[in-house]
């Protein structure tokens, strides 16, 4: 029977490149000399790939960066406008129009710190999602495929961004159907919109299970979420 010791160097390299956690990479490198030798020879390349995987691939990084950029736009708006109370709402869609998800964007050092903090939260959510939707025997590691994992993480990051709008100066854009569609879905493919709603439905199910069925908070949550997302 073949073992890991029989694998060619190229395959061992691919194993390291598929890891999505820096701690797991360190454990693999320290546990097997051939892994260590490969990592030593290609440390920068392998580490960058693992970081990329940890953030959810190119789509995940693009979604995270867009969230950071739009947060900055909202944060830099003045609290009030002296002559036009709706100034923020009037300008927001124009201000964020250039801020599309761009896979060519690379995070700065400070942006990486924010990205990894949010990716750690997303990773924990993915384990719960895997247990609910993929394999109930999921323990501490997600059993989603690499593609499923990347799609899940990108969807969570996009929902994270959408969740900021109702709590911001541009809240009214979320309640108007004409602007809500543009705000929530502009630039996303049909598959990405589908993924958003799959994860959103899961969130609603999980939160619904935690609240009493006859509780006012349960009804308020469901109604509020439906109004804000249009579902």
Short mmCIF file of C-alpha atoms in Angstrom, two decimals:
data_model
loop_
_atom_site.label_atom_id
_atom_site.label_comp_id
_atom_site.label_asym_id
_atom_site.label_seq_id
_atom_site.Cartn_x
_atom_site.Cartn_y
_atom_site.Cartn_z
CA UNK A 1 0.00 0.00 0.00
CA UNK A 2 1.32 3.44 -0.94
CA UNK A 3 1.97 5.93 1.84
CA UNK A 4 2.87 9.60 1.97
CA UNK A 5 6.51 8.54 1.81
CA UNK A 6 5.92 7.21 -1.71
CA UNK A 7 4.47 10.44 -3.10
CA UNK A 8 6.55 12.50 -5.53
CA UNK A 9 7.80 15.91 -4.49
CA UNK A 10 5.33 17.62 -6.84
CA UNK A 11 2.36 16.06 -5.06
CA UNK A 12 3.71 16.92 -1.62
CA UNK A 13 4.13 20.49 -2.83
CA UNK A 14 0.47 20.55 -3.93
CA UNK A 15 -0.59 19.27 -0.50
CA UNK A 16 1.18 22.18 1.18
CA UNK A 17 -0.28 24.64 -1.32
CA UNK A 18 -3.82 23.40 -0.55
CA UNK A 19 -3.59 24.13 3.20
CA UNK A 20 -5.78 27.04 4.32
CA UNK A 21 -4.45 27.66 7.81
CA UNK A 22 -0.99 28.95 8.79
CA UNK A 23 -0.97 26.93 12.01
CA UNK A 24 -1.76 23.77 10.04
CA UNK A 25 1.04 24.61 7.61
CA UNK A 26 3.48 24.98 10.47
CA UNK A 27 2.34 21.67 11.94
CA UNK A 28 2.78 19.88 8.61
CA UNK A 29 6.22 21.36 8.01
CA UNK A 30 7.46 20.46 11.48
CA UNK A 31 6.04 16.94 11.40
CA UNK A 32 7.60 15.63 8.18
CA UNK A 33 11.11 16.31 6.86
CA UNK A 34 10.14 16.20 3.18
CA UNK A 35 7.46 18.84 3.82
CA UNK A 36 10.08 20.90 5.64
CA UNK A 37 12.55 20.68 2.75
CA UNK A 38 9.89 21.71 0.21
CA UNK A 39 8.74 24.60 2.39
CA UNK A 40 12.30 25.76 2.98
CA UNK A 41 12.91 25.94 -0.77
CA UNK A 42 9.63 27.73 -1.59
CA UNK A 43 8.70 29.41 1.67
CA UNK A 44 7.41 32.71 0.27
CA UNK A 45 5.36 31.10 -2.51
CA UNK A 46 3.77 28.50 -0.24
CA UNK A 47 3.04 30.97 2.55
CA UNK A 48 1.35 33.41 0.16
CA UNK A 49 -0.82 30.61 -1.23
CA UNK A 50 -1.84 29.43 2.24
CA UNK A 51 -2.72 33.02 3.20
CA UNK A 52 -4.77 33.31 0.01
CA UNK A 53 -6.55 30.04 0.80
CA UNK A 54 -7.23 31.15 4.38
CA UNK A 55 -9.02 34.26 3.14
CA UNK A 56 -11.23 32.35 0.72
CA UNK A 57 -9.25 32.52 -2.51
CA UNK A 58 -9.25 35.36 -5.00
CA UNK A 59 -13.01 35.96 -4.71
CA UNK A 60 -12.82 36.04 -0.93
CA UNK A 61 -9.96 38.54 -0.91
CA UNK A 62 -11.75 40.74 -3.45
CA UNK A 63 -14.93 40.70 -1.32
CA UNK A 64 -12.99 41.46 1.86
CA UNK A 65 -11.16 44.38 0.29
CA UNK A 66 -14.36 45.85 -1.13
CA UNK A 67 -15.87 45.69 2.34
CA UNK A 68 -12.85 47.53 3.77
CA UNK A 69 -12.96 50.20 1.05
CA UNK A 70 -16.69 50.85 1.50
CA UNK A 71 -16.29 50.95 5.28
CA UNK A 72 -13.75 53.73 4.75
CA UNK A 73 -16.22 55.67 2.59
CA UNK A 74 -18.89 55.47 5.30
CA UNK A 75 -16.42 56.29 8.05
CA UNK A 76 -15.17 59.40 6.26
CA UNK A 77 -18.62 60.87 5.69
CA UNK A 78 -19.36 63.89 7.89
CA UNK A 79 -21.89 63.15 10.67
CA UNK A 80 -24.32 65.67 9.21
CA UNK A 81 -24.54 68.00 6.25
CA UNK A 82 -25.35 71.67 6.97
CA UNK A 83 -27.80 72.16 4.09
CA UNK A 84 -28.79 68.71 2.82
CA UNK A 85 -29.84 66.06 5.39
CA UNK A 86 -29.93 63.36 2.69
CA UNK A 87 -26.46 64.21 1.35
CA UNK A 88 -24.97 60.84 2.33
CA UNK A 89 -27.76 58.90 0.65
CA UNK A 90 -27.58 61.03 -2.49
CA UNK A 91 -23.84 60.49 -2.90
CA UNK A 92 -23.27 56.96 -1.64
CA UNK A 93 -24.15 54.91 -4.72
CA UNK A 94 -21.99 57.20 -6.85
CA UNK A 95 -19.10 57.05 -4.37
CA UNK A 96 -19.01 53.24 -4.22
CA UNK A 97 -19.60 52.62 -7.93
CA UNK A 98 -15.84 52.41 -8.70
CA UNK A 99 -15.31 50.07 -5.74
CA UNK A 100 -16.01 46.80 -7.49
CA UNK A 101 -14.57 43.47 -6.40
CA UNK A 102 -11.22 43.33 -8.18
CA UNK A 103 -9.09 40.19 -7.97
CA UNK A 104 -6.02 42.21 -8.95
CA UNK A 105 -6.12 44.20 -5.71
CA UNK A 106 -3.58 43.15 -3.09
CA UNK A 107 -4.13 43.89 0.62
CA UNK A 108 -1.72 46.19 2.42
CA UNK A 109 -0.20 45.03 5.71
CA UNK A 110 -2.92 46.78 7.73
CA UNK A 111 -5.64 45.41 5.43
CA UNK A 112 -4.22 41.89 5.81
CA UNK A 113 -4.66 42.19 9.58
CA UNK A 114 -8.34 43.10 9.15
CA UNK A 115 -8.84 40.38 6.55
CA UNK A 116 -7.39 37.65 8.74
CA UNK A 117 -9.41 38.74 11.77
CA UNK A 118 -12.61 38.43 9.74
CA UNK A 119 -11.46 35.24 8.04
CA UNK A 120 -11.03 33.58 11.45
CA UNK A 121 -14.64 34.36 12.30
CA UNK A 122 -15.74 33.09 8.89
CA UNK A 123 -13.75 29.89 9.38
CA UNK A 124 -15.67 29.13 12.57
CA UNK A 125 -18.95 29.80 10.79
CA UNK A 126 -17.89 27.47 8.00
CA UNK A 127 -17.45 24.61 10.46
CA UNK A 128 -21.03 25.16 11.68
CA UNK A 129 -22.27 25.43 8.09
CA UNK A 130 -20.47 22.22 7.17
CA UNK A 131 -22.07 20.46 10.14
CA UNK A 132 -25.54 21.73 9.21
CA UNK A 133 -25.47 21.50 5.43
CA UNK A 134 -22.74 19.06 4.38
CA UNK A 135 -21.91 16.47 7.02
CA UNK A 136 -23.40 16.31 10.51
CA UNK A 137 -20.27 14.47 11.66
CA UNK A 138 -18.16 17.59 11.04
CA UNK A 139 -15.97 18.10 14.10
CA UNK A 140 -13.53 21.02 14.28
CA UNK A 141 -12.66 21.26 10.58
CA UNK A 142 -15.00 22.05 7.70
CA UNK A 143 -15.75 19.26 5.25
CA UNK A 144 -16.66 21.58 2.40
CA UNK A 145 -14.69 21.13 -0.79
CA UNK A 146 -12.22 23.87 -1.71
CA UNK A 147 -14.71 25.35 -4.19
CA UNK A 148 -17.59 25.16 -1.69
CA UNK A 149 -15.43 26.74 0.98
CA UNK A 150 -14.39 29.64 -1.26
CA UNK A 151 -18.00 30.26 -2.28
CA UNK A 152 -19.21 30.13 1.32
CA UNK A 153 -16.55 32.55 2.54
CA UNK A 154 -17.14 35.02 -0.29
CA UNK A 155 -20.89 34.92 0.46
CA UNK A 156 -20.30 35.57 4.17
CA UNK A 157 -18.03 38.53 3.43
CA UNK A 158 -20.61 39.99 1.06
CA UNK A 159 -23.38 39.54 3.63
CA UNK A 160 -21.11 41.14 6.22
CA UNK A 161 -20.90 44.20 3.99
CA UNK A 162 -24.66 44.24 3.40
CA UNK A 163 -25.20 44.06 7.14
CA UNK A 164 -23.36 47.35 7.58
CA UNK A 165 -25.75 49.36 5.46
CA UNK A 166 -28.87 49.18 7.70
CA UNK A 167 -26.78 50.45 10.63
CA UNK A 168 -25.23 53.33 8.70
CA UNK A 169 -26.07 56.80 7.41
CA UNK A 170 -27.42 55.25 4.19
CA UNK A 171 -30.03 53.03 5.87
CA UNK A 172 -32.84 54.41 3.71
CA UNK A 173 -31.25 52.88 0.61
CA UNK A 174 -31.99 49.45 2.08
CA UNK A 175 -35.71 50.04 2.44
CA UNK A 176 -36.30 51.35 -1.07
CA UNK A 177 -36.61 48.49 -3.57
CA UNK A 178 -35.25 50.65 -6.39
CA UNK A 179 -31.94 51.27 -4.63
CA UNK A 180 -31.78 48.08 -2.57
CA UNK A 181 -31.26 45.84 -5.59
CA UNK A 182 -28.44 48.04 -6.87
CA UNK A 183 -26.88 48.30 -3.42
CA UNK A 184 -27.06 44.60 -2.59
CA UNK A 185 -26.59 42.80 -5.90
CA UNK A 186 -24.85 45.07 -8.42
CA UNK A 187 -21.91 43.27 -10.01
CA UNK A 188 -22.70 39.79 -8.68
CA UNK A 189 -23.28 36.80 -10.94
CA UNK A 190 -26.40 34.65 -10.66
CA UNK A 191 -24.34 32.01 -8.84
CA UNK A 192 -23.02 34.56 -6.36
CA UNK A 193 -26.54 35.85 -5.64
CA UNK A 194 -27.68 32.26 -5.16
CA UNK A 195 -24.81 31.62 -2.73
CA UNK A 196 -25.73 34.78 -0.81
CA UNK A 197 -29.28 33.60 -0.30
CA UNK A 198 -28.24 30.04 0.60
CA UNK A 199 -26.04 31.37 3.39
CA UNK A 200 -28.65 33.95 4.39
CA UNK A 201 -31.32 31.23 4.66
CA UNK A 202 -28.93 29.23 6.84
CA UNK A 203 -28.34 32.25 9.09
CA UNK A 204 -32.10 32.74 9.44
CA UNK A 205 -32.53 29.06 10.30
CA UNK A 206 -29.77 29.10 12.91
CA UNK A 207 -30.97 32.29 14.58
CA UNK A 208 -34.56 31.06 14.42
CA UNK A 209 -33.57 27.92 16.31
CA UNK A 210 -32.04 30.03 19.07
CA UNK A 211 -35.15 32.17 19.60
CA UNK A 212 -38.46 30.97 21.06
CA UNK A 213 -41.03 30.49 18.29
CA UNK A 214 -43.58 32.78 19.96
CA UNK A 215 -41.04 35.37 20.96
CA UNK A 216 -41.49 38.94 19.69
CA UNK A 217 -37.75 39.11 18.97
CA UNK A 218 -38.08 36.12 16.63
CA UNK A 219 -40.81 37.83 14.61
CA UNK A 220 -38.95 41.15 14.60
CA UNK A 221 -35.76 39.50 13.37
CA UNK A 222 -37.49 37.64 10.54
CA UNK A 223 -39.46 40.69 9.41
CA UNK A 224 -36.45 43.00 9.59
CA UNK A 225 -34.22 40.62 7.65
CA UNK A 226 -36.86 40.10 4.98
CA UNK A 227 -37.38 43.84 4.54
CA UNK A 228 -33.69 44.54 4.24
CA UNK A 229 -32.85 41.78 1.81
CA UNK A 230 -36.09 41.62 -0.12
CA UNK A 231 -36.68 37.94 0.73
#
